Every structure is written in structure tokens, then in C-alpha cells.
Tab-separated table of N, CA and C in Angstrom:
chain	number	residue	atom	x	y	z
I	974	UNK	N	-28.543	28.977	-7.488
I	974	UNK	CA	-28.290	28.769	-8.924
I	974	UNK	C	-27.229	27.705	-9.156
I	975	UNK	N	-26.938	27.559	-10.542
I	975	UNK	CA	-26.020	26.487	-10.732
I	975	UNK	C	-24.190	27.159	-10.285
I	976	UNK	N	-23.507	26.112	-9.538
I	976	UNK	CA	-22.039	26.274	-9.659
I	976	UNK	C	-21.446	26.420	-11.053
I	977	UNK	N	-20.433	27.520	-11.024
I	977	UNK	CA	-19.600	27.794	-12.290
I	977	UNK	C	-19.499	26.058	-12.784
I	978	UNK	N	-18.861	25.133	-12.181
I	978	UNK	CA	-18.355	23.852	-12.647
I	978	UNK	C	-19.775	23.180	-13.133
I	979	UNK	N	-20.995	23.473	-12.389
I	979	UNK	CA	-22.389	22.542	-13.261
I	979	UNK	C	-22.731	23.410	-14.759
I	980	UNK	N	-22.365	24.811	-14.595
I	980	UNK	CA	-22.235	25.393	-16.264
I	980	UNK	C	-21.159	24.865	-16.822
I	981	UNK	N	-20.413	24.666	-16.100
I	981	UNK	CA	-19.195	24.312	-17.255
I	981	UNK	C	-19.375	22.844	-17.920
I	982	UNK	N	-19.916	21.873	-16.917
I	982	UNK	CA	-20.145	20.352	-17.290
I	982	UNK	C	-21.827	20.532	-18.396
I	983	UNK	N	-22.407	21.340	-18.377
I	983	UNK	CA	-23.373	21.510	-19.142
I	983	UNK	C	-22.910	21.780	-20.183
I	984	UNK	N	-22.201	22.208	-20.796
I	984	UNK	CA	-21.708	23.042	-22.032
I	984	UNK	C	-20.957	21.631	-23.274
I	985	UNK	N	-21.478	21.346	-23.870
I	985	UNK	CA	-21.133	20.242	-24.591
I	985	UNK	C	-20.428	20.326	-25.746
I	986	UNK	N	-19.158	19.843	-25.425
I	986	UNK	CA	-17.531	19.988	-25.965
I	986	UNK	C	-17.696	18.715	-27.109
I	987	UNK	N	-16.515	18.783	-28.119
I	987	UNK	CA	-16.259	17.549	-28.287
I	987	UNK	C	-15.012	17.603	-28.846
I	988	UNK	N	-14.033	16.478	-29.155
I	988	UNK	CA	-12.680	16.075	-29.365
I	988	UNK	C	-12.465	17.005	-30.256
I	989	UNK	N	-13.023	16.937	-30.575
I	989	UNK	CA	-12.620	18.630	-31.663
I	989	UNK	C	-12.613	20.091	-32.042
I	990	UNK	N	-13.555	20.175	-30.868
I	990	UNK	CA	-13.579	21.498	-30.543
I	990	UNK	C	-12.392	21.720	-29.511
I	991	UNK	N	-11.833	20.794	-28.731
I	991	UNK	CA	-10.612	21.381	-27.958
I	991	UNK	C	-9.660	20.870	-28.915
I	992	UNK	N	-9.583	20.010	-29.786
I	992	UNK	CA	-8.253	20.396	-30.805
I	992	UNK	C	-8.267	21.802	-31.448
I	993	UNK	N	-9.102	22.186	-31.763
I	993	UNK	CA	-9.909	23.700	-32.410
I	993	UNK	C	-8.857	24.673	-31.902
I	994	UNK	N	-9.261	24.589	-30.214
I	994	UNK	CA	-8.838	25.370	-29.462
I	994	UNK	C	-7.386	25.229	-29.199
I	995	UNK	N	-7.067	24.327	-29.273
I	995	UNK	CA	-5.522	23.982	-28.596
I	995	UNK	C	-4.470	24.468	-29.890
I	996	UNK	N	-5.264	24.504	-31.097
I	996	UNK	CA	-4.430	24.863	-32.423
I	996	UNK	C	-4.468	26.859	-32.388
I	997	UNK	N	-5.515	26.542	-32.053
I	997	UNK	CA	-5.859	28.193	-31.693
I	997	UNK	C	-5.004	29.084	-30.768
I	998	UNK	N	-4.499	28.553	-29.636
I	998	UNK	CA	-3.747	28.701	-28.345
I	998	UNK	C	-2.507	28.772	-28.949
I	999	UNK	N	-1.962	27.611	-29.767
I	999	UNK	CA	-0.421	26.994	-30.058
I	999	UNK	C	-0.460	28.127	-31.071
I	1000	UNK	N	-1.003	28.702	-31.930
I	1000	UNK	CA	-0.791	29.898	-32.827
I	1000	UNK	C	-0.134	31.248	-32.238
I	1001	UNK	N	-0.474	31.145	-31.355
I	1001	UNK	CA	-0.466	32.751	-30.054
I	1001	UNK	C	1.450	32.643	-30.159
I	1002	UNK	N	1.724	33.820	-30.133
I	1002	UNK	CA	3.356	34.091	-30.298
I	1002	UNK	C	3.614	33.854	-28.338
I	1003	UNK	N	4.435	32.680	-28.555
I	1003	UNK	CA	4.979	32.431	-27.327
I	1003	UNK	C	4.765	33.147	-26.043
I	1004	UNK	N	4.765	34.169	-25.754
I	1004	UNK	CA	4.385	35.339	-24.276
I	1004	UNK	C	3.087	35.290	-24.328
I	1005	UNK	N	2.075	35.186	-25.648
I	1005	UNK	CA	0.792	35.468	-25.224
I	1005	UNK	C	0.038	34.062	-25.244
I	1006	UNK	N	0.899	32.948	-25.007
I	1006	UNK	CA	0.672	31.420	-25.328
I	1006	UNK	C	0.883	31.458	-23.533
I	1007	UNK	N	1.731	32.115	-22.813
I	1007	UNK	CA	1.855	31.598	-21.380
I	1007	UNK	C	0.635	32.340	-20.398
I	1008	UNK	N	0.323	34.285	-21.391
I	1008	UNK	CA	-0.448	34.556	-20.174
I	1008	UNK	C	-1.681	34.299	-20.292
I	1009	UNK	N	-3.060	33.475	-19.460
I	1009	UNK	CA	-4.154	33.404	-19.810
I	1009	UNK	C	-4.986	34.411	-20.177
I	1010	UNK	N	-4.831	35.397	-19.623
I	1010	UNK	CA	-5.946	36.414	-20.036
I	1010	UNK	C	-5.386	36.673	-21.943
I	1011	UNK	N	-4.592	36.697	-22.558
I	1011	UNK	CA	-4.364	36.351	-23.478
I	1011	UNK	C	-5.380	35.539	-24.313
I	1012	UNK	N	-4.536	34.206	-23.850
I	1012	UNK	CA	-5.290	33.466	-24.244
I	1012	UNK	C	-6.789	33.186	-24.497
I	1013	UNK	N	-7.461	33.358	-22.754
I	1013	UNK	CA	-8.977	33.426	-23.146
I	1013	UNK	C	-9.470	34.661	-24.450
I	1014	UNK	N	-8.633	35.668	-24.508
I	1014	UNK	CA	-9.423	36.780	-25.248
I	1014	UNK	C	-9.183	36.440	-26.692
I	1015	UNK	N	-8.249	35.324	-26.935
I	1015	UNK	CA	-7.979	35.037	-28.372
I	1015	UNK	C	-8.793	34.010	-28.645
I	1016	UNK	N	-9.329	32.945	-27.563
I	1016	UNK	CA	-10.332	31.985	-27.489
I	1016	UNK	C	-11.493	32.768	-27.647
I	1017	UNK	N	-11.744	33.858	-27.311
I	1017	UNK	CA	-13.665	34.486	-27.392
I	1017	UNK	C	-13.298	34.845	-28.368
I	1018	UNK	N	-12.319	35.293	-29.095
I	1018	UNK	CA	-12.767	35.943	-30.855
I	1018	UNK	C	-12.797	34.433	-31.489
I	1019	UNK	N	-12.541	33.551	-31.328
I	1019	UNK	CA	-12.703	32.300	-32.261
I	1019	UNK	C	-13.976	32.188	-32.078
I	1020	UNK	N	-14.709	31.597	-31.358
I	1020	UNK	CA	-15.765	31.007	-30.422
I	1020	UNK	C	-16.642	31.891	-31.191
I	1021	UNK	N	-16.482	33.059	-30.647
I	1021	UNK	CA	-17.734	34.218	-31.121
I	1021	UNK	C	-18.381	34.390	-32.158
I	1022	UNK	N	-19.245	34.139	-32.196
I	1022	UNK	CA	-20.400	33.537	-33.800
I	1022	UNK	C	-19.994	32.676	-34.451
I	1023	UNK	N	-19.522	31.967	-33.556
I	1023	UNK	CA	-19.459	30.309	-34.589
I	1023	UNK	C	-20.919	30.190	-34.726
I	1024	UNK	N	-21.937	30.474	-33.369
I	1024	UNK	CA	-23.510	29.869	-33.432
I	1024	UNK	C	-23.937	28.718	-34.076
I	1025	UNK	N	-22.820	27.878	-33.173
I	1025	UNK	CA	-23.282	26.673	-33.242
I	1025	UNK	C	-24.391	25.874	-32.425
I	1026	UNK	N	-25.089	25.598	-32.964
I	1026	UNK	CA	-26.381	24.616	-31.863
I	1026	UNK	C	-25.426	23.973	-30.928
I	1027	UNK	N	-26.361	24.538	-29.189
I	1027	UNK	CA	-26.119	23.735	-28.855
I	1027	UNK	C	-24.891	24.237	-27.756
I	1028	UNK	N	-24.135	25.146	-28.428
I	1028	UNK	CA	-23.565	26.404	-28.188
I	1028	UNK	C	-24.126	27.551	-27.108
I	1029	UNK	N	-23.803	27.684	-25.774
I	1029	UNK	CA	-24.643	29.139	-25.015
I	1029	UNK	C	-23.978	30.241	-25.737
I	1030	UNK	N	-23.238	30.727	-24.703
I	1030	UNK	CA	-22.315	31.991	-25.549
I	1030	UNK	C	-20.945	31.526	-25.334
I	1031	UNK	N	-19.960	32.433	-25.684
I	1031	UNK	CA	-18.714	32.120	-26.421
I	1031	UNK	C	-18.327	32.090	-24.902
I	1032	UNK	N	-18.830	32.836	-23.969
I	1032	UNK	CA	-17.911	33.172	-22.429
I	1032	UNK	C	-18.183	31.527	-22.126
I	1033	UNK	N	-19.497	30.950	-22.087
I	1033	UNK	CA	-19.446	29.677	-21.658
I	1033	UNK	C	-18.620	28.539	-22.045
I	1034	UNK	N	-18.492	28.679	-23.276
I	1034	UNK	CA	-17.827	27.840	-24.154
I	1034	UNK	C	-16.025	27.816	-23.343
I	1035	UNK	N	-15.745	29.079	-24.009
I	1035	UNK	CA	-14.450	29.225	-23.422
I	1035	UNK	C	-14.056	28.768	-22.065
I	1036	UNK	N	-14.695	29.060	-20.981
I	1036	UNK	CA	-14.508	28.816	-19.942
I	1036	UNK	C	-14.810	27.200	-19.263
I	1037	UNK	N	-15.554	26.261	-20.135
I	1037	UNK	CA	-15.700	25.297	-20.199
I	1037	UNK	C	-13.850	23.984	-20.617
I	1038	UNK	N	-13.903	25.161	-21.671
I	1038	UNK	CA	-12.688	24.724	-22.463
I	1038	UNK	C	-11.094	24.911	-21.538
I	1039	UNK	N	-11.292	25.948	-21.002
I	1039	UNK	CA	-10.270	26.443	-20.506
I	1039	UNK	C	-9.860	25.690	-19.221
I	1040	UNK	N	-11.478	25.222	-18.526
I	1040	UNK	CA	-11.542	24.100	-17.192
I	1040	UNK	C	-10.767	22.894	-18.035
I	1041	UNK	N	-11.005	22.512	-18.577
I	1041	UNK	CA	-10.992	21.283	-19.403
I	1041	UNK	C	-9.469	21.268	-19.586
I	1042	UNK	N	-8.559	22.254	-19.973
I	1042	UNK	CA	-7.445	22.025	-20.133
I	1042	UNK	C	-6.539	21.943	-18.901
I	1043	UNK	N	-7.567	22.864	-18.079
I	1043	UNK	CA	-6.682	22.604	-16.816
I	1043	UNK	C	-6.689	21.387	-15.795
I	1044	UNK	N	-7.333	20.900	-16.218
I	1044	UNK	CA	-8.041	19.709	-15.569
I	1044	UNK	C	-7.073	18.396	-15.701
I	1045	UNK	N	-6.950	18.612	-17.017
I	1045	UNK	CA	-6.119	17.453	-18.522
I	1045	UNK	C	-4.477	18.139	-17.907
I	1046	UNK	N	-4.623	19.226	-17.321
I	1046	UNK	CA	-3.032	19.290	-17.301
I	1046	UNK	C	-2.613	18.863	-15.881
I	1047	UNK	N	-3.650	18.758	-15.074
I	1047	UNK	CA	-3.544	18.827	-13.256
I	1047	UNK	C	-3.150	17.036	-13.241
I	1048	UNK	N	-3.509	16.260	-14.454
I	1048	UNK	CA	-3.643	14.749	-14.208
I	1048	UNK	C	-2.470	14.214	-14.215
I	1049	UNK	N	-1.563	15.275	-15.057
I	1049	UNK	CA	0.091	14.286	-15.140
I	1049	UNK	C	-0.320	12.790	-15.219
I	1050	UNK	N	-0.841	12.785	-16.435
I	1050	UNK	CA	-0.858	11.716	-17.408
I	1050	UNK	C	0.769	10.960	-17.651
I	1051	UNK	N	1.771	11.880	-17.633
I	1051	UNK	CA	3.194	11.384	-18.478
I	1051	UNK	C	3.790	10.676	-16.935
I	1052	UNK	N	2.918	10.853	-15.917
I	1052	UNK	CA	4.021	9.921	-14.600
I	1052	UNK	C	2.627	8.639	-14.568
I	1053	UNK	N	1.795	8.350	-15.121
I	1053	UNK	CA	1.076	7.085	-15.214
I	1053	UNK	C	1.979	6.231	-16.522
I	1054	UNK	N	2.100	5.055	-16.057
I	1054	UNK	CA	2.954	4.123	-16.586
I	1054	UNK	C	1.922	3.713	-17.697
I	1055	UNK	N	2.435	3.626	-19.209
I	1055	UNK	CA	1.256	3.241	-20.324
I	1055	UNK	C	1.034	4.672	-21.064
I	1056	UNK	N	0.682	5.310	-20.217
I	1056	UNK	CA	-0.120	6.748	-20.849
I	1056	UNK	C	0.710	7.491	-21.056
I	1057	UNK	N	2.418	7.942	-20.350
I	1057	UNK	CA	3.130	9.086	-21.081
I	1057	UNK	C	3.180	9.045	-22.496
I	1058	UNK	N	3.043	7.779	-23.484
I	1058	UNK	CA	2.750	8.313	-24.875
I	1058	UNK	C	1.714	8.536	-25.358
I	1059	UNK	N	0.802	9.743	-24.769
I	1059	UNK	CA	-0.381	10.267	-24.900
I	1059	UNK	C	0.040	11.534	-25.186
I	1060	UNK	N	0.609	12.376	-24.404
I	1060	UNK	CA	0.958	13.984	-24.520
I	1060	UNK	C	2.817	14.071	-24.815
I	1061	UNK	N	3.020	14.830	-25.659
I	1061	UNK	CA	4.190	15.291	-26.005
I	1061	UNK	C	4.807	16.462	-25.919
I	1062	UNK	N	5.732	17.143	-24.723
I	1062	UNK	CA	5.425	17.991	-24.188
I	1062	UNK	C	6.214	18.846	-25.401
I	1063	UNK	N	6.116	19.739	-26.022
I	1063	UNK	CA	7.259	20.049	-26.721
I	1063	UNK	C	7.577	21.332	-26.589
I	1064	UNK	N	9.000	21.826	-26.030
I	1064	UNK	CA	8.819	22.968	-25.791
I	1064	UNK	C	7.685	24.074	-24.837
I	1065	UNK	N	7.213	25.500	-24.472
I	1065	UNK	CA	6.091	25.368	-23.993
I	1065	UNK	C	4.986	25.203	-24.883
I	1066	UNK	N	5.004	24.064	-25.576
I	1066	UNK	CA	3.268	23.587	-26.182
I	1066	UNK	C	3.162	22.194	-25.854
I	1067	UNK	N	1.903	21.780	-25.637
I	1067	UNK	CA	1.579	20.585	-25.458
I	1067	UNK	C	0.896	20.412	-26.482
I	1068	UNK	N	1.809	18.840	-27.613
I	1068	UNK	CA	0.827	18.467	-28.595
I	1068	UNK	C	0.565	16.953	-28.071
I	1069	UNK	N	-0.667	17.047	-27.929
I	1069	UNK	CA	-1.968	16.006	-27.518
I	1069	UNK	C	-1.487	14.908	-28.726
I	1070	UNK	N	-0.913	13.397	-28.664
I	1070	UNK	CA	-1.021	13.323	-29.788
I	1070	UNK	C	-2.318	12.033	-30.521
I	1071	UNK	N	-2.684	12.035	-29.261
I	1071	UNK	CA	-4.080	11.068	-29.779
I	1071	UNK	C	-5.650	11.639	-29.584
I	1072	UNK	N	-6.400	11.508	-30.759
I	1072	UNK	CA	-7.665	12.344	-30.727
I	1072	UNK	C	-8.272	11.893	-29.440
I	1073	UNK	N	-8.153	10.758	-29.065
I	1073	UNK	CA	-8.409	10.027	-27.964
I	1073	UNK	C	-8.445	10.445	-26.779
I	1074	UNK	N	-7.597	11.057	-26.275
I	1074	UNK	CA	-7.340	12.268	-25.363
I	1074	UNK	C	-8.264	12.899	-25.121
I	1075	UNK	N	-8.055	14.052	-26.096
I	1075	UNK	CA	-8.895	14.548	-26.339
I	1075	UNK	C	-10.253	14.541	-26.119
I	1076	UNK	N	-10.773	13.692	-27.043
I	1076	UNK	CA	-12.751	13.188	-26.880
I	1076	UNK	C	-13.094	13.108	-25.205
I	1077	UNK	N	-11.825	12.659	-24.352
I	1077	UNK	CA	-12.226	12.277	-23.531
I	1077	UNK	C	-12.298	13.417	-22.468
I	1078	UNK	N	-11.300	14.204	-22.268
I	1078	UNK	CA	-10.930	15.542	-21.865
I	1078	UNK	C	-12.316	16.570	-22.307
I	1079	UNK	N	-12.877	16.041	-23.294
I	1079	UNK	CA	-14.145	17.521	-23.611
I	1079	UNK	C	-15.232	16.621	-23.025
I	1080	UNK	N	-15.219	15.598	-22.279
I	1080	UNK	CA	-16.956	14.692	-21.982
I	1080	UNK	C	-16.314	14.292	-20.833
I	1081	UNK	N	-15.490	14.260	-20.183
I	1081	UNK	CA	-15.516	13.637	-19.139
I	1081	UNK	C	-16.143	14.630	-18.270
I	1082	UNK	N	-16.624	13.761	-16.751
I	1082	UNK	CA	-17.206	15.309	-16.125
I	1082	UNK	C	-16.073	15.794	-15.079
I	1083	UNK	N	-16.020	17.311	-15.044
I	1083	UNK	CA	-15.407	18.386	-14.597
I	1083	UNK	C	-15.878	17.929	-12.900
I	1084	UNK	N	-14.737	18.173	-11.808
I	1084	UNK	CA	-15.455	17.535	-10.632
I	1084	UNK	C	-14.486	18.777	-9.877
I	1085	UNK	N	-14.599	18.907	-8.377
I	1085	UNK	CA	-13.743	19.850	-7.625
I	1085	UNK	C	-12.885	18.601	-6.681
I	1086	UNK	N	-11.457	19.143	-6.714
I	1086	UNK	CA	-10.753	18.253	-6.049
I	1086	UNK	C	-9.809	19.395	-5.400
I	1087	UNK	N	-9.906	19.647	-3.787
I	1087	UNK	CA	-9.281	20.606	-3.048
I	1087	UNK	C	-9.514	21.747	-3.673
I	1088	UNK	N	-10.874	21.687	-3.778
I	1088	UNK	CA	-11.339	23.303	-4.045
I	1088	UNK	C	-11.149	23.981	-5.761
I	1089	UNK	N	-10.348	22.965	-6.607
I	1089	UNK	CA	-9.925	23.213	-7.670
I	1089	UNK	C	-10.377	22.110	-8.754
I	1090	UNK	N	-10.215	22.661	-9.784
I	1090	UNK	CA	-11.591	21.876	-10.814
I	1090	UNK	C	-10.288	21.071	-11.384
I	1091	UNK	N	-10.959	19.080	-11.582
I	1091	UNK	CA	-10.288	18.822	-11.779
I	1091	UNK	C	-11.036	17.712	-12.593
I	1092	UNK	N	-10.134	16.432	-12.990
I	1092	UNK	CA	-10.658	14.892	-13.241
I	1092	UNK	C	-10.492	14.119	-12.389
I	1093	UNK	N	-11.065	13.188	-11.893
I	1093	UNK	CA	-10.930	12.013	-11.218
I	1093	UNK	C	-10.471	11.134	-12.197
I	1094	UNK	N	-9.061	10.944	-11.944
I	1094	UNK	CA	-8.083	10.092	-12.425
I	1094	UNK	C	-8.354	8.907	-13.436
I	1095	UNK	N	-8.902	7.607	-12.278
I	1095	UNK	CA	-9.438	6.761	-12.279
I	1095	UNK	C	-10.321	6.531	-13.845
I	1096	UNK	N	-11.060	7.325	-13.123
I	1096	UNK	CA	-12.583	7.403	-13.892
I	1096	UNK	C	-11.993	7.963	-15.632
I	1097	UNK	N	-11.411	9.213	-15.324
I	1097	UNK	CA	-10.348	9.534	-16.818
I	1097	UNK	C	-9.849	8.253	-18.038
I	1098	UNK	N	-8.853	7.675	-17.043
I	1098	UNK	CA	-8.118	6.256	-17.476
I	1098	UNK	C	-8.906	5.887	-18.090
I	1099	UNK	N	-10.194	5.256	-17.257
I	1099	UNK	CA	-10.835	4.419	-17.539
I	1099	UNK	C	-11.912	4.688	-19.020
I	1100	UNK	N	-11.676	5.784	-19.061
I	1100	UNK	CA	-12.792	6.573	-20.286
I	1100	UNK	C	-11.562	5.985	-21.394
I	1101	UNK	N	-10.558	6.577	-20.788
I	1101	UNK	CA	-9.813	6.515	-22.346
I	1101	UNK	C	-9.293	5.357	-22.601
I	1102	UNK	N	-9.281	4.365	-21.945
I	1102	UNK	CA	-8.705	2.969	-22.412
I	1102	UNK	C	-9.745	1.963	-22.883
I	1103	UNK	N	-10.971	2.639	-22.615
I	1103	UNK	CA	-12.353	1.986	-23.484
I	1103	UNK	C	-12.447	2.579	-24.931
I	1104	UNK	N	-12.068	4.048	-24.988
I	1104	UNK	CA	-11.948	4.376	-26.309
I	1104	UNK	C	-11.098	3.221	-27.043
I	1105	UNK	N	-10.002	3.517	-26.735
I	1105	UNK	CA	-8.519	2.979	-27.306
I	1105	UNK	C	-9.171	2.013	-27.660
I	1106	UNK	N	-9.473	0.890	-26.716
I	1106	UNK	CA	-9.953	-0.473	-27.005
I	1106	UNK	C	-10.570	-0.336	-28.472
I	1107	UNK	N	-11.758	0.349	-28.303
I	1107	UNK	CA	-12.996	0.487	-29.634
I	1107	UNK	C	-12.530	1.066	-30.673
I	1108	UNK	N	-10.975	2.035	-30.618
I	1108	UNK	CA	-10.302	2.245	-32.289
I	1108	UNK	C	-9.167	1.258	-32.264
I	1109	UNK	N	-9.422	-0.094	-31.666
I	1109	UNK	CA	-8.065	-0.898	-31.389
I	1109	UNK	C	-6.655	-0.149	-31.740
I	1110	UNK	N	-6.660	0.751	-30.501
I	1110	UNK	CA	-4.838	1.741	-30.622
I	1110	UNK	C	-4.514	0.813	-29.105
I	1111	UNK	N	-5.320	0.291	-28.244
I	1111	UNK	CA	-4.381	0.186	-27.231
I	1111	UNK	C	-3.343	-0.345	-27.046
């Protein structure tokens, strides 16, 4: 059958559904903002009958989302020279501050790097500095 990570890259995100989520997360009273199981269970009551096309179920969704952040957080974006004014760490929340980010973080594809789901760097950059280009922010 398919690997958890080929469901998860199947599941079709977009820049706004992980802002969705990340506003959703940053709401959570600080202790239940650090532990995940928290978190995911406050992510499946959002998710849950949105029934959006296009949409499997809320477990997929979430867990798609949840790769996705961890992925976006494994990249340490803020030690690439250019890109630390992308994420703003503030306190424990991370506010994302370009949609840009974002779009790219929900479509890029999910890959395994030492056994752990990640982005290929490179390939990341390179997504998001073609955006930038095309809303001339770079």
C-alpha cells in the first residue's frame, strides 16, 4: 500500500489552509500550544466537516498538515542568509510572516531525510524565490 508520507503528499493543502491551521494552533493557551497530541485533537475538531472537495478525512488532512509544519520547522530557514526575514519567532509561536511561505510549505513535496519527513532545502528555496519573484517581494 501507499507510505504514510505518499498519503500525506496526496492530500492537497494550500497557503491557506496552513495559515487556517497555524491561527488555529496559536489560539491554544500556551501548554496546549507545546503538547502535540493537543494540538492534533484541536486540529480534527476544526478540519471535521469542513467537507471540503477534495478533502479525504480530517485524520488525513491533519496529519498532512502537521508533516508540513514539521518539515517547515526542520529547515531553519532563519540560519539561510536572505530568508531569516521569512519567520518571526515570537515567543513560543511562530508567525510566518509571508503568505509565500506558506503556499510553498502546503505544495512542496514531503520527502524522508534520515528516516524523518522532511523538505529538501534546495528545492524549498527554490519554490519560494520563484514565488517572490512573480509577487515582485523579492
Amino acid at each position: 500500500g501507499m507510505s504514510v508520507l505518499d498519503r500525506a503528499n496526496k492530500v492537497a493543502l494550500s497557503g491557506d489552509d496552513m495559515v487556517e491551521a497555524l491561527g488555529v494552533v496559536n489560539d491554544l493557551p500556551p501548554e496546549d500550544r507545546r503538547s502535540m497530541q493537543a494540538r492534533t485533537v484541536r486540529l480534527l475538531q476544526h478540519f471535521e466537516g469542513t467537507g471540503r472537495p477534495g478533502f479525504y478525512n480530517a485524520g488525513e488532512v491533519v496529519m498532512a498538515i502537521e508533516f508540513r509544519f514539521w518539515a517547515l520547522a526542520k529547515l531553519h530557514l532563519t540560519e539561510h542568509r536572505g530568508l531569516a526575514g521569512w519567520i518571526l519567532p515570537t515567543g513560543d509561536r511562530f508567525d510566518y510572516v509571508k503568505d509565500e511561505l506558506l503556499s510553498v510549505a502546503a505544495t512542496e513535496p514531503l520527502v524522508e531525510i534520515d528516516g524523518r519527513v522532511a523538505f529538501d532545502a534546495e528545492s524549498f528555496i527554490d519554490h519560494l524565490l520563484a514565488i517572490s519573484e512573480e509577487h515582485g517581494r523579492a
